[in-house]
Short mmCIF file of C-alpha atoms in Angstrom, two decimals:
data_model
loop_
_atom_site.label_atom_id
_atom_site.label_comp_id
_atom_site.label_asym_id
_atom_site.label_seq_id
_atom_site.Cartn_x
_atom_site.Cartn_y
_atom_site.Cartn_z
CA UNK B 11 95.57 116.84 75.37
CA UNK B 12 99.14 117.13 76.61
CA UNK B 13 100.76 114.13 78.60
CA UNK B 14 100.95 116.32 81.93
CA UNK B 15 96.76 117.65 81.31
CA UNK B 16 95.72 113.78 81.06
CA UNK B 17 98.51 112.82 83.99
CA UNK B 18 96.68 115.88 86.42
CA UNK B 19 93.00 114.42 85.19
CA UNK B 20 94.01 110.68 86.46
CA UNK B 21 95.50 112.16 89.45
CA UNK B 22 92.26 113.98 90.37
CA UNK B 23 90.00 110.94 88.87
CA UNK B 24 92.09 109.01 91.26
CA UNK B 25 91.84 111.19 94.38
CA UNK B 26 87.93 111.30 93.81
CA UNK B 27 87.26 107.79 93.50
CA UNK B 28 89.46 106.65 96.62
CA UNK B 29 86.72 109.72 98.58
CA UNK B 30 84.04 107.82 97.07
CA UNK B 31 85.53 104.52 98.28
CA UNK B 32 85.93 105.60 101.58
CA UNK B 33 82.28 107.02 102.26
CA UNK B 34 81.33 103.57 101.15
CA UNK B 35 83.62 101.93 103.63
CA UNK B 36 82.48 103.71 106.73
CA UNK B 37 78.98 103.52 105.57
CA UNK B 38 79.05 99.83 105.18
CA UNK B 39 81.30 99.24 108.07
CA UNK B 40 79.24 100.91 110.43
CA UNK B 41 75.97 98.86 109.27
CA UNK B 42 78.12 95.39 109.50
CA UNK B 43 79.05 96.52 113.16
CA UNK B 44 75.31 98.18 114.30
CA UNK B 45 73.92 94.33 112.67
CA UNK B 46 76.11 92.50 114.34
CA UNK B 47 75.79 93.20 118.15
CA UNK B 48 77.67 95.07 121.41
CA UNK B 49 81.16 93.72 121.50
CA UNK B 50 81.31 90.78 123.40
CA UNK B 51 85.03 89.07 123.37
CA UNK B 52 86.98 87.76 126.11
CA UNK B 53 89.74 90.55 125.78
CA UNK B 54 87.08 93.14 126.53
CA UNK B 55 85.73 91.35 129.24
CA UNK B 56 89.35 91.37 130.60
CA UNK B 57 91.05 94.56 129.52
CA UNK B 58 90.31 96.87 127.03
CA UNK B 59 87.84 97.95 129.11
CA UNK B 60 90.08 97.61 132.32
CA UNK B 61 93.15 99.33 131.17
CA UNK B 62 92.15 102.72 130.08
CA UNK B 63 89.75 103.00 133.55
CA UNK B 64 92.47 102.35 135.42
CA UNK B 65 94.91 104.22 133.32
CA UNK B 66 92.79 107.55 133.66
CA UNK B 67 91.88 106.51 137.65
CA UNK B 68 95.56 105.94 138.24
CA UNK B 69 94.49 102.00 139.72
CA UNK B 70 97.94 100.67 138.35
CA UNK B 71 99.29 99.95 141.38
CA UNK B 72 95.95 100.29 143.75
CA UNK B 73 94.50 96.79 141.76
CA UNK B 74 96.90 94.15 141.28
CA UNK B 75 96.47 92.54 138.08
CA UNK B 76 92.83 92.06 137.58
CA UNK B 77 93.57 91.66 133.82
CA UNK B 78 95.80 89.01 134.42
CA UNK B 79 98.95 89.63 131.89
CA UNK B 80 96.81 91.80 130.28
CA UNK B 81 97.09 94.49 132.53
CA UNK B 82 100.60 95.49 131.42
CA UNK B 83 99.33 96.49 127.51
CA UNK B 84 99.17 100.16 126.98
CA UNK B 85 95.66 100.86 126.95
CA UNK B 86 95.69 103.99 124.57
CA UNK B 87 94.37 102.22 121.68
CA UNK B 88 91.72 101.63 124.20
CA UNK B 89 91.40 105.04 126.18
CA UNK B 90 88.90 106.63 122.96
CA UNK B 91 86.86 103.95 122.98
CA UNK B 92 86.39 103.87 126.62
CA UNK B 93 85.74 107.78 126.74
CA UNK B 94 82.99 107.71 124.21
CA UNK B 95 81.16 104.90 125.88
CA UNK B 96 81.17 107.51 129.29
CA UNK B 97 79.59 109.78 127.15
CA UNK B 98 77.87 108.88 124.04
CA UNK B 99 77.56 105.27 124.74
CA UNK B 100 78.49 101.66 123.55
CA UNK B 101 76.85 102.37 120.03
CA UNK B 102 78.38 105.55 118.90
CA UNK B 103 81.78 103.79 120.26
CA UNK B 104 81.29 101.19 118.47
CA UNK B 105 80.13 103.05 115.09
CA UNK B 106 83.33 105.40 115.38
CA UNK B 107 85.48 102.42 115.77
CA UNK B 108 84.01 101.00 113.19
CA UNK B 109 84.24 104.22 110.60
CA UNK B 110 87.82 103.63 111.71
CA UNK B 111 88.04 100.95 110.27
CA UNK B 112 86.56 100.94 107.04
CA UNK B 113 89.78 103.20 106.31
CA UNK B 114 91.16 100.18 105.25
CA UNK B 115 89.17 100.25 102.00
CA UNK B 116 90.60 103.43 100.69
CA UNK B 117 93.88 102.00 101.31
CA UNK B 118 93.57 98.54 99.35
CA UNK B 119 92.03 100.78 96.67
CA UNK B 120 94.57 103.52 95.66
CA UNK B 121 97.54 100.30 96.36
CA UNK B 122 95.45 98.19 93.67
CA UNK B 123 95.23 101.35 91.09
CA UNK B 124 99.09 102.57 91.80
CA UNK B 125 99.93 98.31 91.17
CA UNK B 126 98.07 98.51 88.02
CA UNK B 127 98.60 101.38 86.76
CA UNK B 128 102.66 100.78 87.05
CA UNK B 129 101.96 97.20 84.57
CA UNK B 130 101.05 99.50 82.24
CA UNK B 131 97.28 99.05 82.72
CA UNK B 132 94.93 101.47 81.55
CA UNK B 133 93.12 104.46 84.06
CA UNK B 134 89.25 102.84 83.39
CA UNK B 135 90.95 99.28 83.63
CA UNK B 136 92.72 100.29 86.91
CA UNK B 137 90.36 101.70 88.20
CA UNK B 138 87.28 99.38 87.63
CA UNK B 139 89.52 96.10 88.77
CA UNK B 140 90.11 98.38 92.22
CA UNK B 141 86.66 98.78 92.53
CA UNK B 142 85.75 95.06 92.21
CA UNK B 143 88.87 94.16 94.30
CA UNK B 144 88.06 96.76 97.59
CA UNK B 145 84.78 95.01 98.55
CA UNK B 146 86.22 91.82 98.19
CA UNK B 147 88.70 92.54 100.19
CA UNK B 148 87.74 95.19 102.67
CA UNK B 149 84.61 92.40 103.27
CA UNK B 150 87.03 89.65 104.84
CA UNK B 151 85.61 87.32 107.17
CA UNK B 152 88.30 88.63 110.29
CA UNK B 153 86.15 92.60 109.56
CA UNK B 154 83.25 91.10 109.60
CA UNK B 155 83.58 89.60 112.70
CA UNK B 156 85.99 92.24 114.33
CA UNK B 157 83.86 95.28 112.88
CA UNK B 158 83.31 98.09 115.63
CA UNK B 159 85.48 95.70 118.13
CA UNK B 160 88.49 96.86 120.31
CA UNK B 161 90.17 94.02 119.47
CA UNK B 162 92.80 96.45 117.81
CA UNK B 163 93.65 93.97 114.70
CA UNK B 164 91.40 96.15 112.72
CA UNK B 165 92.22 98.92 113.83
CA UNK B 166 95.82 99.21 112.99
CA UNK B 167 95.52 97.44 110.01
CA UNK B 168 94.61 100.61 109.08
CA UNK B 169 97.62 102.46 109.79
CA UNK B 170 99.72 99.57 107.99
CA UNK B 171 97.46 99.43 104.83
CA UNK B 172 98.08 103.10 104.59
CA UNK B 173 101.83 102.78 105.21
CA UNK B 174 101.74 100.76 102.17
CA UNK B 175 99.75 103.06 100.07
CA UNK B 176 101.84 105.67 100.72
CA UNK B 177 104.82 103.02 99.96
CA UNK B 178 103.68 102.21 96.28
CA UNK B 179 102.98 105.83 95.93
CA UNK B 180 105.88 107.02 96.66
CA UNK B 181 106.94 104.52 93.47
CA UNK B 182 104.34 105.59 91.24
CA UNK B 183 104.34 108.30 88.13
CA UNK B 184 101.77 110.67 90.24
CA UNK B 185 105.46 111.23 92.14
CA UNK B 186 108.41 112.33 89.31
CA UNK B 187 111.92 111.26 89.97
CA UNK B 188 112.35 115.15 90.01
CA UNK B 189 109.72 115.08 93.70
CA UNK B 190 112.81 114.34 95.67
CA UNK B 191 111.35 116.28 98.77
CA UNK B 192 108.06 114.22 98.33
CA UNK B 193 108.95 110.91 97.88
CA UNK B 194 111.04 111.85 101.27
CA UNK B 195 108.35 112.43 102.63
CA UNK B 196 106.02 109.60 101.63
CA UNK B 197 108.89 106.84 102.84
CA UNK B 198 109.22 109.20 106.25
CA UNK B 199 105.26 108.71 106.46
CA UNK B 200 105.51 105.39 105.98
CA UNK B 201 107.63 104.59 108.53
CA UNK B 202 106.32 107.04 110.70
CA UNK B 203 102.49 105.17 110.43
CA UNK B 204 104.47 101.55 110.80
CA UNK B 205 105.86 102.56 113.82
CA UNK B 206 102.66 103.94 115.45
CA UNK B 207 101.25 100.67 114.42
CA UNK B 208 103.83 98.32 116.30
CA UNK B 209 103.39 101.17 119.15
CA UNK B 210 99.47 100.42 119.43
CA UNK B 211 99.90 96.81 118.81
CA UNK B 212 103.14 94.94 119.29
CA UNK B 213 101.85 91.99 116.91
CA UNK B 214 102.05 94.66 113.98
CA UNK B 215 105.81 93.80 114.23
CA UNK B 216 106.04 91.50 111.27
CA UNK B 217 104.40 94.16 109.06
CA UNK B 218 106.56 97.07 109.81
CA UNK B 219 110.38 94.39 109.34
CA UNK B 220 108.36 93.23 106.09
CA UNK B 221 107.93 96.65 104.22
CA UNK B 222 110.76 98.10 105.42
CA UNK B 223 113.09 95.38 103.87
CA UNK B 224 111.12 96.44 100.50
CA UNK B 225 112.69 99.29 100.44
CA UNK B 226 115.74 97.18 98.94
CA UNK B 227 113.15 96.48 96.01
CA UNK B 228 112.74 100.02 94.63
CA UNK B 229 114.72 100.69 91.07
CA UNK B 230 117.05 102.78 92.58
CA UNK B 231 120.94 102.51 92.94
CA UNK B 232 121.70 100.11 96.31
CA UNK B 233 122.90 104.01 98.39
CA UNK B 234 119.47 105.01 96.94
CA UNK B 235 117.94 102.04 98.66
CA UNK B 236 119.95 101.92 101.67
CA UNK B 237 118.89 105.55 102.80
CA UNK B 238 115.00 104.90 101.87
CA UNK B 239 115.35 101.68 104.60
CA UNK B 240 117.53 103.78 107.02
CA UNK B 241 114.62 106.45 106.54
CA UNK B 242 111.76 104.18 106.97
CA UNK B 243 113.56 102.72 110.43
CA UNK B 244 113.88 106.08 111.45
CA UNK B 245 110.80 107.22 111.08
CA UNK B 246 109.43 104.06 112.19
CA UNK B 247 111.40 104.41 115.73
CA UNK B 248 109.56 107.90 116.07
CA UNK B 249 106.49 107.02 115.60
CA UNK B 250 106.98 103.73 117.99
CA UNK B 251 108.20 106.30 120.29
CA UNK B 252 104.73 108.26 119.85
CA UNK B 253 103.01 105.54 120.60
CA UNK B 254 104.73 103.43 122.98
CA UNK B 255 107.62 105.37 124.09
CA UNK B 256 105.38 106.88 127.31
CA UNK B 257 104.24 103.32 128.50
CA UNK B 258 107.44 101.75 127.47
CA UNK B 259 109.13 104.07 129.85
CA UNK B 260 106.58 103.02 132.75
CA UNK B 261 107.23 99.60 132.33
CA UNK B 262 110.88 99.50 132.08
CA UNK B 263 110.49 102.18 135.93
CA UNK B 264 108.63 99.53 137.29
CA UNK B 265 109.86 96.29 136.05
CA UNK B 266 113.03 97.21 134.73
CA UNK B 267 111.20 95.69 131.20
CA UNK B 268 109.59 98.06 128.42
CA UNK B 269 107.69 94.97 127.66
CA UNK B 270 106.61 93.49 130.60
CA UNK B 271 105.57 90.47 130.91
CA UNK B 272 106.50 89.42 127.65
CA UNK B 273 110.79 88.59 126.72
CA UNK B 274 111.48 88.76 129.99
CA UNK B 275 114.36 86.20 128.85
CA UNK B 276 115.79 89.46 127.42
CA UNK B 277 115.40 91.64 130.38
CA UNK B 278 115.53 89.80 133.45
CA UNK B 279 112.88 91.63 135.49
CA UNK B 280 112.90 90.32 138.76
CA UNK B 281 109.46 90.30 138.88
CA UNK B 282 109.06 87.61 136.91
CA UNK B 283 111.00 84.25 135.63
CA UNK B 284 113.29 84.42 132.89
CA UNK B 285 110.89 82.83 130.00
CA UNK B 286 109.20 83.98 126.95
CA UNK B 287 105.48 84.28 127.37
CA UNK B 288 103.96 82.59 123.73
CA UNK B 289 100.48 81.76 122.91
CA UNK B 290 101.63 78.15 121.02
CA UNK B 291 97.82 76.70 120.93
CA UNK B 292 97.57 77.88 117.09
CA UNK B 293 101.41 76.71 116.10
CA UNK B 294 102.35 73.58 113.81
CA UNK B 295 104.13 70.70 115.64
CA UNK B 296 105.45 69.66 112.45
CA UNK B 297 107.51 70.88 109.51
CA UNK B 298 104.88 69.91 106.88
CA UNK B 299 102.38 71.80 109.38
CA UNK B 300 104.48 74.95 108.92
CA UNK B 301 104.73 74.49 105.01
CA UNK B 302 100.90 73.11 104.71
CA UNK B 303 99.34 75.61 107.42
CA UNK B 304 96.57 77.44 105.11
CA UNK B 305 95.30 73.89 103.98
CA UNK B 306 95.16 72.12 107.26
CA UNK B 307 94.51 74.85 110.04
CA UNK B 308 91.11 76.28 108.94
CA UNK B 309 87.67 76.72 109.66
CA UNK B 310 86.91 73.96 107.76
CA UNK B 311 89.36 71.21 109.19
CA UNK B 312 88.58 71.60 112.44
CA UNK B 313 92.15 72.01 113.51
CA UNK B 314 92.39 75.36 115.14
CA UNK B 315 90.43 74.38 118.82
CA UNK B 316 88.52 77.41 118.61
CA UNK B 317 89.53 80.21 116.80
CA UNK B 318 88.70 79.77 112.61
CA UNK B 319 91.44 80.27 110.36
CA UNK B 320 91.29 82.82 107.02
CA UNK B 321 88.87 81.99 104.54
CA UNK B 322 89.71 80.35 101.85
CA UNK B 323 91.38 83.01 99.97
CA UNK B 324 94.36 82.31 101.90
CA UNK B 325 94.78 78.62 100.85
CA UNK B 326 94.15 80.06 97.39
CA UNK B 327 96.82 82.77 97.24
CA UNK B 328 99.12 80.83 99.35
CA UNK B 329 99.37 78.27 96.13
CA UNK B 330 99.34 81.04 93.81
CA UNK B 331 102.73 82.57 95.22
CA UNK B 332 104.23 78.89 95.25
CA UNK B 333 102.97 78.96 91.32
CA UNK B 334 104.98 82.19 90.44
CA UNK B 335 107.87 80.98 92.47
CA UNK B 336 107.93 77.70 90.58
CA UNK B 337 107.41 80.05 87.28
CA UNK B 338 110.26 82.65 88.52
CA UNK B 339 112.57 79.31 88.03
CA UNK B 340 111.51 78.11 84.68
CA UNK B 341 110.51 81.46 83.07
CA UNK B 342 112.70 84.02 81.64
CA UNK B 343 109.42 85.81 80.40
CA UNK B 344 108.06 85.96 84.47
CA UNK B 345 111.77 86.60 85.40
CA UNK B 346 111.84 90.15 83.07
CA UNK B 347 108.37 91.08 84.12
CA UNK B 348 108.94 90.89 87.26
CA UNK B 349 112.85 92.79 86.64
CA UNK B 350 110.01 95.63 85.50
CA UNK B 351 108.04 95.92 88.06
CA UNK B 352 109.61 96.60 91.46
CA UNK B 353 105.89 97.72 93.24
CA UNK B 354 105.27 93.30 92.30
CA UNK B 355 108.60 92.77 93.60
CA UNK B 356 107.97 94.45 96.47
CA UNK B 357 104.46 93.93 97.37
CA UNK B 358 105.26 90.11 97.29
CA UNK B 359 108.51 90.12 99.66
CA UNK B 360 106.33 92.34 101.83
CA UNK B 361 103.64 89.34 102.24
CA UNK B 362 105.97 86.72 102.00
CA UNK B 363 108.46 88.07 105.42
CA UNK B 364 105.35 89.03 107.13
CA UNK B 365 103.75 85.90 106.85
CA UNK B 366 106.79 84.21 107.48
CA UNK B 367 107.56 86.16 110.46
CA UNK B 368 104.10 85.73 111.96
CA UNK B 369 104.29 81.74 111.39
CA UNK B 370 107.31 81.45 113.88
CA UNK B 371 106.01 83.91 116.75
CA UNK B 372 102.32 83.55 116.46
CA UNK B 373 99.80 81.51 114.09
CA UNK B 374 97.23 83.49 114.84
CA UNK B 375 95.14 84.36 112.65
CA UNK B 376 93.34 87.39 113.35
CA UNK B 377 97.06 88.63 113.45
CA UNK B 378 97.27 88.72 109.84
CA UNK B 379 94.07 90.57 109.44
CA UNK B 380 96.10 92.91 107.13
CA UNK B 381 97.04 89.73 104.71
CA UNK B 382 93.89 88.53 104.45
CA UNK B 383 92.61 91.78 103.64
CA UNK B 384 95.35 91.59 100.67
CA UNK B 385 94.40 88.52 99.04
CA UNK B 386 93.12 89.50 96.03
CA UNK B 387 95.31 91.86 95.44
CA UNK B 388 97.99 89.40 95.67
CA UNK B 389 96.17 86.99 93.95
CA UNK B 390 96.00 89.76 90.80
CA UNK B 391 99.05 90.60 91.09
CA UNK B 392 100.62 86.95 91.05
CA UNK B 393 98.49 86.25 87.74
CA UNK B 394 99.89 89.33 86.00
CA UNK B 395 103.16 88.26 86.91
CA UNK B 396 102.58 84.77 85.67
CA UNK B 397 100.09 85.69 82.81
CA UNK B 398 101.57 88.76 81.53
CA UNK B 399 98.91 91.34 80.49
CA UNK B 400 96.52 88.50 79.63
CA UNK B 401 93.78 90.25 81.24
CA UNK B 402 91.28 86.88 80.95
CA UNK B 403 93.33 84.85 82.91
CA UNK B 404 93.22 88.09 85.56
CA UNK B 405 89.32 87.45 85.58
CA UNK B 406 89.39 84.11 85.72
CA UNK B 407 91.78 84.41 88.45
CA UNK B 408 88.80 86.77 90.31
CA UNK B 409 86.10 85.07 89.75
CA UNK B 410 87.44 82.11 91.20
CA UNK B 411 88.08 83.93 94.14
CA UNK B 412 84.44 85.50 94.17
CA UNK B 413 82.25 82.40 95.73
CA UNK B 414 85.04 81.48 98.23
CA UNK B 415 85.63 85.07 99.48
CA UNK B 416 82.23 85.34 101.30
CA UNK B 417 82.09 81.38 102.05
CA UNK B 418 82.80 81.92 105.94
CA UNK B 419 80.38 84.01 106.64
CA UNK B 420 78.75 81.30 108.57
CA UNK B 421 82.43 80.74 110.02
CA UNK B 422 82.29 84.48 111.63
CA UNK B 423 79.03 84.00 113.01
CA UNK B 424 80.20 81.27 115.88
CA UNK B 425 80.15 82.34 119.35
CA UNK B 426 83.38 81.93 119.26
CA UNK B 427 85.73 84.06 122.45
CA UNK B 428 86.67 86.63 119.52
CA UNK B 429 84.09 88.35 117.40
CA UNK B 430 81.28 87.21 119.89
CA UNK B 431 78.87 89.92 120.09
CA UNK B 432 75.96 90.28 122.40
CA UNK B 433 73.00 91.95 122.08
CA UNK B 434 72.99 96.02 122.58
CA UNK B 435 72.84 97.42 126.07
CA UNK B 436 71.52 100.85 127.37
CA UNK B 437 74.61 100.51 129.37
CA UNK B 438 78.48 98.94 128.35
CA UNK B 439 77.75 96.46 131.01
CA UNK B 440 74.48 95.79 133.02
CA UNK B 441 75.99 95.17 136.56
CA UNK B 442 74.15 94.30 139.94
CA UNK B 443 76.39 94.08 142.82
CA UNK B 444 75.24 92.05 145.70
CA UNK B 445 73.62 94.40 148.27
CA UNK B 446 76.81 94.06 150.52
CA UNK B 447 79.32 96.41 151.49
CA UNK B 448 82.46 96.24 150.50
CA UNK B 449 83.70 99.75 150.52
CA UNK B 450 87.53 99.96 152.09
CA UNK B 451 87.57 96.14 151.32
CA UNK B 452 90.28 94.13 149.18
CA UNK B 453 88.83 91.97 146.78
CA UNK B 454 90.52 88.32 145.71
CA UNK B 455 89.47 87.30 142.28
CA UNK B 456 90.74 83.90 141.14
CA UNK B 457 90.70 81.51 138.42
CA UNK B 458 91.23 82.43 134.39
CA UNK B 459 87.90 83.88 133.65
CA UNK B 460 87.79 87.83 132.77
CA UNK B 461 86.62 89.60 135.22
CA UNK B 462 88.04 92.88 135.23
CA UNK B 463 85.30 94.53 133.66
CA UNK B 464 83.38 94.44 136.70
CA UNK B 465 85.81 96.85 138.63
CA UNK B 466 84.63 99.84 137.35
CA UNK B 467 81.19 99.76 138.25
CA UNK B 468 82.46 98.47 141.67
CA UNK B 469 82.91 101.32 144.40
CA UNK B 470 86.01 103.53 144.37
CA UNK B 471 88.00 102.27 147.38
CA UNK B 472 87.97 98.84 146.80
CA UNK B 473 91.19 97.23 146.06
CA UNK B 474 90.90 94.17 143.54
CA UNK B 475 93.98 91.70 143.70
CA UNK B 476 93.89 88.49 141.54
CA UNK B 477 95.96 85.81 142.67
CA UNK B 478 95.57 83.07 140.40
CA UNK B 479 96.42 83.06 136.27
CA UNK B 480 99.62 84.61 137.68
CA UNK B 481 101.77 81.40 137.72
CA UNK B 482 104.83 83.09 136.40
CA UNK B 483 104.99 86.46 138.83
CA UNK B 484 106.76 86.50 141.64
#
């Protein structure tokens, strides 16, 4: 069997197995989200239900932010979910959603085999340590909980994991130096699936600076690796511009701020004061906080107030990195393998700026959905780099990571304000207004509590105008 035969076989071995991977994801997704209730967090309560009705009712400016904040996020992550619950229902929505998600699988799975595969690792060895890996991960406690949610950290995650996929592929012997044209167009994709990411979530940010900046990693000349980051941004600013560009545009018309409410420091809009709207609840106060943040703010110290922190995979992988770093100084041996293997190089700068990046402008952890999703395949990857090829030490390193993966499961399960679930309804919501009538009438909702789900089943005419939670708007 010639060397191009047995490379075609592995290709189509590899392209079958990351099918079979995905069936299993949306199959086991779906059941996670049917078992575990109706969505039932706050932000659904208070927007992502609210912001598409209005979007597609044209209530922008007939309500006056009943979302609180809120109300400014584009709501086209949103809008499909909204328009299948009109017409199929809250399950189906929830079980496409959830299909959606399970994407992710396929993802960690080919990025595993294309890591592997470039140490030098066998095809059955490759692909038998992605298989044990893509449960592991794909199974983290933040899907569990978030599973068939609009919470949107799930969701994307998809788009990013992919975006990295396509990254290492792009690397990988299934694409010969001779592929110019493709490996074009697998950095173009990639950028172009970062950008739509940032454009459907803003807190995908971190993720998209991260992996473009690995493009400096690749074994290429530095002009090689200059025009792949240039390439990336580019096609990352497109498909921001896909995503965002529309609502951007409607925000900056209206508030003279593409990002309304938040860095309004930046922009100035007059409708609000000059300040930086930040979530700091989840933030260290102190330098050994920032440095010590997977150990002490966790579900099991009690320090986050209500949200849980990553499982315990974090904590693990977060000393493993600071083991190869410590190894990078005192080993020549870790210093070559790593000289040999820029998809190592690479993956790790691309966790280490992301998480680094996500430290200073949010600590929060369902924001890093797609690092916890990549645990063990960081946490393989920094043992081969330590190890070498010492495959034991590999399987030591994942069985140690076996009992702890699943050991928040009773974590997710809190009634916590994300990842709460309720039980199913005939209806999204079941809604009985008082027997009054308030048609023509302007509505005054105060306090912090999320109430904008209520407007749509509310009549037509009625004007809803919240006047409280809006400290900051003038």
């Amino acid at each position: 069997m010639t060397a191009a035969v047995a490379a075609a076989r592995e290709k189509k071995s590899l392209f079958l197995w990351t099918g079979v991977v995905a069936l299993w994801g949306i199959g086991v997704f779906a059941v996670i989200a049917y078992v575990a209730g109706q969505d039932g967090n706050w932000d659904f309560y208070n927007y992502h239900y609210y912001n598409p009705y209005a979007f597609l009712n044209d209530r922008f400016w007939f309500d006056i932010m009943p979302a609180q904040r809120q109300t400014n996020i584009a709501p086209f992550l949103d809008i499909p979910f909204y328009w299948l619950t009109q017409v199929y229902g809250i399950v189906a929505a929830s079980l496409v959603y959830a299909g959606v998600q399970a994407w992710q699988a396929p993802a960690i799975f080919a990025s595993t085999f294309l890591l592997l595969d470039s140490r030098g690792a066998s095809h059955r060895a490759s692909i038998a340590t992605a298989l044990v890996l893509t449960p592991l991960a794909a199974l983290s406690p933040l899907n569990l909980q978030l599973a068939g949610t609009t919470t949107g950290d799930s969701t994307t995650a998809v788009l990013v994991l992919w975006a990295l996929c396509l990254f290492l592929l792009a690397q990988s012997r299934f694409v010969p130096p001779a592929g110019g044209r493709l490996r074009t167009s697998l950095f173009f994709l990639t950028g172009l699936l970062l950008g739509a990411a940032v454009g459907f979530k803003l807190t995908n940010g971190p993720f998209a600076v991260a992996l473009a900046l690995c493009a400096f990693t690749l074994k290429e000349e530095p002009g090689i690796r200059l025009r792949v980051f240039l390439l990336i941004c580019l096609a990352g600013t497109l498909g921001f511009l896909l995503t965002y560009g529309y609502w951007g545009w409607f925000l900056y018309s209206e508030f003279q701020n593409p990002l309304f409410p938040t860095f309004n420091q930046v922009f100035k809009s007059e409708f609000m004061k000059p300040v930086q709207l930040n979530d700091e609840t989840f933030k260290a106060e102190t330098l050994v906080g920032v440095i010590f943040y997977p150990f002490l703010y966790n579900a099991y110290t009690g320090a986050i107030k209500y949200q849980q922190f990553f499982d315990l995979r974090i904590p693990v992988v977060y000393a493993l990195v600071v083991v190869s770093g410590v190894s990078l100084l005192f080993s020549r041996s870790v210093r070559s393998r790593l000289a040999e293997s820029p998809m190592t190089a690479g993956l790790l700068l691309f966790v280490l700026v992301s998480y680094l990046i996500w430290i200073y402008l949010f600590s929060i952890s369902r924001y890093l959905l797609v690092l916890e999703v990549m645990t063990p395949l960081v946490a393989v990857t920094v043992a081969g780099l330590v190890f070498g090829r010492k495959w034991p030490a590999v399987a030591i390193t994942l069985l140690a990571l076996l009992p702890v993966a699943f050991s928040t499961w009773e974590h997710t399960q809190r009634n916590n304000a994300f990842g709460y679930r309720t039980p199913w309804a005939e209806t999204v919501f079941e809604i009985d207004f008082p027997d009054i009538d308030i048609s023509g009438s302007m509505v005054l909702v105060t306090g912090g509590q999320a109430m904008a789900f209520l407007i749509p089943y509310g009549p037509q005419d009625t004007r809803f105008v919240r006047i409280d939670s809006l400290s900051l708007i003038h």
